[in-house]
């Protein structure tokens, strides 16, 4: 059975950097954030676009799981899309909630907003990261999800992530 690690949290909190580093350290497969490719070059998006992003992210995750890797690291998942939808458009579609209920179990890593903001045309919430961190934490707690909070800069962040995963029963390979 594949052990899934999903990295979630506010924008510009090092999710992609951490996903790459974890995948390398664990010898794992990883799934990139579909939204980044989908939205590049678009000045705005609507609910239809967010639905396409959600379905695209699910497809990437399912394709990766078809290969039956021992460990799979996700740069984002449906929880991120659910929170994003709620924040941007209000009511979350029933099918998103259903997709969350159907997804395989995973260990979550919640990235702390303790890194400096890095401007990016796709980022929207520079001054709202602390509040959004609380939203993520609340949703994870409400769902009873296994998660660890990850903080610090690159090396410290990776060590923090590995320690959080170890507490969740996912140990890194021995060097």
PDB file of C-alpha atoms in Angstrom:
ATOM      1  CA  UNK A   1       0.000   0.000   0.000  1.00  0.00           C
ATOM      2  CA  UNK A   2       1.275   3.444  -0.924  1.00  0.00           C
ATOM      3  CA  UNK A   3       2.003   5.822   1.938  1.00  0.00           C
ATOM      4  CA  UNK A   4       0.786   9.252   0.844  1.00  0.00           C
ATOM      5  CA  UNK A   5       2.250  12.493   2.165  1.00  0.00           C
ATOM      6  CA  UNK A   6       0.289  15.618   1.316  1.00  0.00           C
ATOM      7  CA  UNK A   7       1.758  19.077   1.796  1.00  0.00           C
ATOM      8  CA  UNK A   8      -0.788  21.810   2.483  1.00  0.00           C
ATOM      9  CA  UNK A   9      -0.799  25.383   3.695  1.00  0.00           C
ATOM     10  CA  UNK A  10      -1.018  29.015   2.650  1.00  0.00           C
ATOM     11  CA  UNK A  11       0.689  30.446  -0.401  1.00  0.00           C
ATOM     12  CA  UNK A  12       4.431  31.085  -0.461  1.00  0.00           C
ATOM     13  CA  UNK A  13       5.129  28.740   2.446  1.00  0.00           C
ATOM     14  CA  UNK A  14       7.555  26.412   0.674  1.00  0.00           C
ATOM     15  CA  UNK A  15       5.214  23.573  -0.317  1.00  0.00           C
ATOM     16  CA  UNK A  16       6.829  22.844  -3.684  1.00  0.00           C
ATOM     17  CA  UNK A  17      10.380  23.126  -2.360  1.00  0.00           C
ATOM     18  CA  UNK A  18       9.493  20.805   0.511  1.00  0.00           C
ATOM     19  CA  UNK A  19       7.724  18.321  -1.793  1.00  0.00           C
ATOM     20  CA  UNK A  20      10.803  18.064  -4.005  1.00  0.00           C
ATOM     21  CA  UNK A  21      13.179  17.721  -1.055  1.00  0.00           C
ATOM     22  CA  UNK A  22      11.022  15.087   0.657  1.00  0.00           C
ATOM     23  CA  UNK A  23      10.623  13.060  -2.513  1.00  0.00           C
ATOM     24  CA  UNK A  24      14.377  13.095  -3.019  1.00  0.00           C
ATOM     25  CA  UNK A  25      15.144  12.258   0.630  1.00  0.00           C
ATOM     26  CA  UNK A  26      12.564   9.455   0.773  1.00  0.00           C
ATOM     27  CA  UNK A  27      13.228   8.099  -2.715  1.00  0.00           C
ATOM     28  CA  UNK A  28       9.557   8.777  -3.412  1.00  0.00           C
ATOM     29  CA  UNK A  29       7.436   9.735  -6.373  1.00  0.00           C
ATOM     30  CA  UNK A  30       5.835  13.154  -6.220  1.00  0.00           C
ATOM     31  CA  UNK A  31       2.929  14.961  -7.834  1.00  0.00           C
ATOM     32  CA  UNK A  32       3.199  18.615  -8.761  1.00  0.00           C
ATOM     33  CA  UNK A  33       0.490  21.216  -8.304  1.00  0.00           C
ATOM     34  CA  UNK A  34      -1.762  21.090 -11.378  1.00  0.00           C
ATOM     35  CA  UNK A  35      -3.042  24.655 -10.804  1.00  0.00           C
ATOM     36  CA  UNK A  36       0.349  26.195 -11.542  1.00  0.00           C
ATOM     37  CA  UNK A  37       0.451  24.868 -15.120  1.00  0.00           C
ATOM     38  CA  UNK A  38      -3.260  25.473 -15.654  1.00  0.00           C
ATOM     39  CA  UNK A  39      -3.276  29.104 -14.499  1.00  0.00           C
ATOM     40  CA  UNK A  40       0.037  30.289 -15.934  1.00  0.00           C
ATOM     41  CA  UNK A  41      -0.647  33.228 -18.237  1.00  0.00           C
ATOM     42  CA  UNK A  42      -4.264  33.663 -17.107  1.00  0.00           C
ATOM     43  CA  UNK A  43      -5.198  37.013 -15.576  1.00  0.00           C
ATOM     44  CA  UNK A  44      -8.175  35.581 -13.667  1.00  0.00           C
ATOM     45  CA  UNK A  45     -10.152  32.404 -13.128  1.00  0.00           C
ATOM     46  CA  UNK A  46     -13.688  31.364 -12.263  1.00  0.00           C
ATOM     47  CA  UNK A  47     -15.411  28.357 -10.703  1.00  0.00           C
ATOM     48  CA  UNK A  48     -15.243  26.396 -13.959  1.00  0.00           C
ATOM     49  CA  UNK A  49     -11.470  26.862 -13.959  1.00  0.00           C
ATOM     50  CA  UNK A  50     -11.204  25.764 -10.336  1.00  0.00           C
ATOM     51  CA  UNK A  51     -13.279  22.683 -11.158  1.00  0.00           C
ATOM     52  CA  UNK A  52     -10.891  21.875 -14.031  1.00  0.00           C
ATOM     53  CA  UNK A  53      -7.956  22.336 -11.651  1.00  0.00           C
ATOM     54  CA  UNK A  54      -9.538  20.037  -9.057  1.00  0.00           C
ATOM     55  CA  UNK A  55     -10.225  17.335 -11.628  1.00  0.00           C
ATOM     56  CA  UNK A  56      -6.743  17.720 -13.086  1.00  0.00           C
ATOM     57  CA  UNK A  57      -5.156  17.385  -9.636  1.00  0.00           C
ATOM     58  CA  UNK A  58      -7.204  14.263  -8.930  1.00  0.00           C
ATOM     59  CA  UNK A  59      -6.155  12.760 -12.263  1.00  0.00           C
ATOM     60  CA  UNK A  60      -2.459  13.410 -11.547  1.00  0.00           C
ATOM     61  CA  UNK A  61      -2.778  11.793  -8.123  1.00  0.00           C
ATOM     62  CA  UNK A  62      -4.643   8.768  -9.504  1.00  0.00           C
ATOM     63  CA  UNK A  63      -2.098   8.336 -12.300  1.00  0.00           C
ATOM     64  CA  UNK A  64       0.752   8.411  -9.786  1.00  0.00           C
ATOM     65  CA  UNK A  65      -1.012   5.869  -7.553  1.00  0.00           C
ATOM     66  CA  UNK A  66      -1.504   3.536 -10.532  1.00  0.00           C
ATOM     67  CA  UNK A  67       2.272   3.042 -10.486  1.00  0.00           C
ATOM     68  CA  UNK A  68       1.946   1.726  -6.900  1.00  0.00           C
ATOM     69  CA  UNK A  69       4.879   3.656  -5.438  1.00  0.00           C
ATOM     70  CA  UNK A  70       5.789   2.837  -1.842  1.00  0.00           C
ATOM     71  CA  UNK A  71       5.666   6.552  -0.946  1.00  0.00           C
ATOM     72  CA  UNK A  72       3.957   9.364  -2.852  1.00  0.00           C
ATOM     73  CA  UNK A  73       4.483  13.041  -2.012  1.00  0.00           C
ATOM     74  CA  UNK A  74       1.750  15.460  -3.090  1.00  0.00           C
ATOM     75  CA  UNK A  75       2.581  19.145  -3.562  1.00  0.00           C
ATOM     76  CA  UNK A  76      -1.131  19.810  -2.989  1.00  0.00           C
ATOM     77  CA  UNK A  77      -4.371  17.856  -2.824  1.00  0.00           C
ATOM     78  CA  UNK A  78      -8.146  18.232  -2.653  1.00  0.00           C
ATOM     79  CA  UNK A  79      -7.990  19.735   0.825  1.00  0.00           C
ATOM     80  CA  UNK A  80      -6.099  22.726  -0.583  1.00  0.00           C
ATOM     81  CA  UNK A  81      -8.614  23.041  -3.411  1.00  0.00           C
ATOM     82  CA  UNK A  82     -11.517  22.774  -0.966  1.00  0.00           C
ATOM     83  CA  UNK A  83     -10.126  25.614   1.155  1.00  0.00           C
ATOM     84  CA  UNK A  84      -9.232  27.652  -1.923  1.00  0.00           C
ATOM     85  CA  UNK A  85     -12.798  27.224  -3.244  1.00  0.00           C
ATOM     86  CA  UNK A  86     -14.322  28.219   0.074  1.00  0.00           C
ATOM     87  CA  UNK A  87     -12.112  31.309   0.324  1.00  0.00           C
ATOM     88  CA  UNK A  88     -12.637  32.467  -3.253  1.00  0.00           C
ATOM     89  CA  UNK A  89     -16.228  31.464  -4.067  1.00  0.00           C
ATOM     90  CA  UNK A  90     -17.995  30.573  -0.817  1.00  0.00           C
ATOM     91  CA  UNK A  91     -19.976  27.343  -0.940  1.00  0.00           C
ATOM     92  CA  UNK A  92     -17.910  24.283  -1.823  1.00  0.00           C
ATOM     93  CA  UNK A  93     -19.485  21.891  -4.358  1.00  0.00           C
ATOM     94  CA  UNK A  94     -20.695  18.561  -2.966  1.00  0.00           C
ATOM     95  CA  UNK A  95     -18.461  16.613  -5.337  1.00  0.00           C
ATOM     96  CA  UNK A  96     -15.342  18.199  -3.773  1.00  0.00           C
ATOM     97  CA  UNK A  97     -16.438  17.061  -0.310  1.00  0.00           C
ATOM     98  CA  UNK A  98     -17.233  13.603  -1.721  1.00  0.00           C
ATOM     99  CA  UNK A  99     -13.780  13.420  -3.342  1.00  0.00           C
ATOM    100  CA  UNK A 100     -12.192  14.270   0.007  1.00  0.00           C
ATOM    101  CA  UNK A 101     -14.127  11.485   1.722  1.00  0.00           C
ATOM    102  CA  UNK A 102     -13.050   8.959  -0.951  1.00  0.00           C
ATOM    103  CA  UNK A 103      -9.368   9.800  -1.058  1.00  0.00           C
ATOM    104  CA  UNK A 104      -6.907   7.259   0.343  1.00  0.00           C
ATOM    105  CA  UNK A 105      -5.502   7.958   3.824  1.00  0.00           C
ATOM    106  CA  UNK A 106      -2.551  10.302   3.964  1.00  0.00           C
ATOM    107  CA  UNK A 107      -0.190  12.044   6.331  1.00  0.00           C
ATOM    108  CA  UNK A 108      -0.477  15.811   6.086  1.00  0.00           C
ATOM    109  CA  UNK A 109       2.298  18.330   6.518  1.00  0.00           C
ATOM    110  CA  UNK A 110       1.001  21.848   7.194  1.00  0.00           C
ATOM    111  CA  UNK A 111       3.564  24.469   6.180  1.00  0.00           C
ATOM    112  CA  UNK A 112       3.968  27.404   8.506  1.00  0.00           C
ATOM    113  CA  UNK A 113       3.922  30.937   7.050  1.00  0.00           C
ATOM    114  CA  UNK A 114       7.334  31.663   8.576  1.00  0.00           C
ATOM    115  CA  UNK A 115       9.129  32.096   5.229  1.00  0.00           C
ATOM    116  CA  UNK A 116       9.391  35.458   3.488  1.00  0.00           C
ATOM    117  CA  UNK A 117       6.716  36.141   0.871  1.00  0.00           C
ATOM    118  CA  UNK A 118       7.921  35.483  -2.668  1.00  0.00           C
ATOM    119  CA  UNK A 119       5.969  37.431  -5.296  1.00  0.00           C
ATOM    120  CA  UNK A 120       4.403  35.335  -8.022  1.00  0.00           C
ATOM    121  CA  UNK A 121       1.643  36.295 -10.486  1.00  0.00           C
ATOM    122  CA  UNK A 122      -0.448  33.317  -9.318  1.00  0.00           C
ATOM    123  CA  UNK A 123      -0.374  34.203  -5.612  1.00  0.00           C
ATOM    124  CA  UNK A 124      -3.200  36.223  -4.066  1.00  0.00           C
ATOM    125  CA  UNK A 125      -2.939  36.315  -0.271  1.00  0.00           C
ATOM    126  CA  UNK A 126       0.321  37.992   0.765  1.00  0.00           C
ATOM    127  CA  UNK A 127      -1.143  39.629   3.868  1.00  0.00           C
ATOM    128  CA  UNK A 128      -3.492  36.807   4.848  1.00  0.00           C
ATOM    129  CA  UNK A 129      -1.147  33.870   5.382  1.00  0.00           C
ATOM    130  CA  UNK A 130      -1.474  33.695   9.186  1.00  0.00           C
ATOM    131  CA  UNK A 131      -5.277  33.587   9.007  1.00  0.00           C
ATOM    132  CA  UNK A 132      -5.173  31.000   6.224  1.00  0.00           C
ATOM    133  CA  UNK A 133      -2.739  28.887   8.248  1.00  0.00           C
ATOM    134  CA  UNK A 134      -5.396  28.856  10.973  1.00  0.00           C
ATOM    135  CA  UNK A 135      -8.050  27.843   8.430  1.00  0.00           C
ATOM    136  CA  UNK A 136      -5.912  24.907   7.265  1.00  0.00           C
ATOM    137  CA  UNK A 137      -5.197  23.838  10.813  1.00  0.00           C
ATOM    138  CA  UNK A 138      -8.872  24.063  11.747  1.00  0.00           C
ATOM    139  CA  UNK A 139      -9.997  22.006   8.749  1.00  0.00           C
ATOM    140  CA  UNK A 140      -7.358  19.331   9.412  1.00  0.00           C
ATOM    141  CA  UNK A 141      -8.366  19.139  13.074  1.00  0.00           C
ATOM    142  CA  UNK A 142     -12.081  19.100  12.218  1.00  0.00           C
ATOM    143  CA  UNK A 143     -11.510  16.174   9.839  1.00  0.00           C
ATOM    144  CA  UNK A 144      -9.406  14.288  12.354  1.00  0.00           C
ATOM    145  CA  UNK A 145      -6.525  14.174   9.879  1.00  0.00           C
ATOM    146  CA  UNK A 146      -3.052  13.106  10.933  1.00  0.00           C
ATOM    147  CA  UNK A 147      -0.813  16.134  10.442  1.00  0.00           C
ATOM    148  CA  UNK A 148       2.364  17.797  11.562  1.00  0.00           C
ATOM    149  CA  UNK A 149       3.270  21.462  11.366  1.00  0.00           C
ATOM    150  CA  UNK A 150       6.457  22.191   9.448  1.00  0.00           C
ATOM    151  CA  UNK A 151       8.520  25.327   9.896  1.00  0.00           C
ATOM    152  CA  UNK A 152      11.950  26.818   9.437  1.00  0.00           C
ATOM    153  CA  UNK A 153      14.059  27.472   6.384  1.00  0.00           C
ATOM    154  CA  UNK A 154      15.056  24.838   3.838  1.00  0.00           C
ATOM    155  CA  UNK A 155      17.225  22.354   5.816  1.00  0.00           C
ATOM    156  CA  UNK A 156      15.393  22.969   9.079  1.00  0.00           C
ATOM    157  CA  UNK A 157      12.061  22.666   7.259  1.00  0.00           C
ATOM    158  CA  UNK A 158      13.056  19.296   5.800  1.00  0.00           C
ATOM    159  CA  UNK A 159      14.192  18.069   9.240  1.00  0.00           C
ATOM    160  CA  UNK A 160      10.914  19.351  10.722  1.00  0.00           C
ATOM    161  CA  UNK A 161       8.955  17.495   8.029  1.00  0.00           C
ATOM    162  CA  UNK A 162      10.878  14.258   8.553  1.00  0.00           C
ATOM    163  CA  UNK A 163      10.323  14.471  12.324  1.00  0.00           C
ATOM    164  CA  UNK A 164       6.584  15.110  11.802  1.00  0.00           C
ATOM    165  CA  UNK A 165       6.373  12.130   9.450  1.00  0.00           C
ATOM    166  CA  UNK A 166       8.281   9.966  11.917  1.00  0.00           C
ATOM    167  CA  UNK A 167       5.670  10.839  14.583  1.00  0.00           C
ATOM    168  CA  UNK A 168       3.055   9.651  12.063  1.00  0.00           C
ATOM    169  CA  UNK A 169       4.856   6.341  11.496  1.00  0.00           C
ATOM    170  CA  UNK A 170       6.611   7.225   8.242  1.00  0.00           C
ATOM    171  CA  UNK A 171      10.355   6.880   8.702  1.00  0.00           C
ATOM    172  CA  UNK A 172      12.957   8.016   6.202  1.00  0.00           C
ATOM    173  CA  UNK A 173      15.327   5.448   4.748  1.00  0.00           C
ATOM    174  CA  UNK A 174      18.593   5.024   6.616  1.00  0.00           C
ATOM    175  CA  UNK A 175      21.588   6.608   4.821  1.00  0.00           C
TER     176      UNK A 175
END
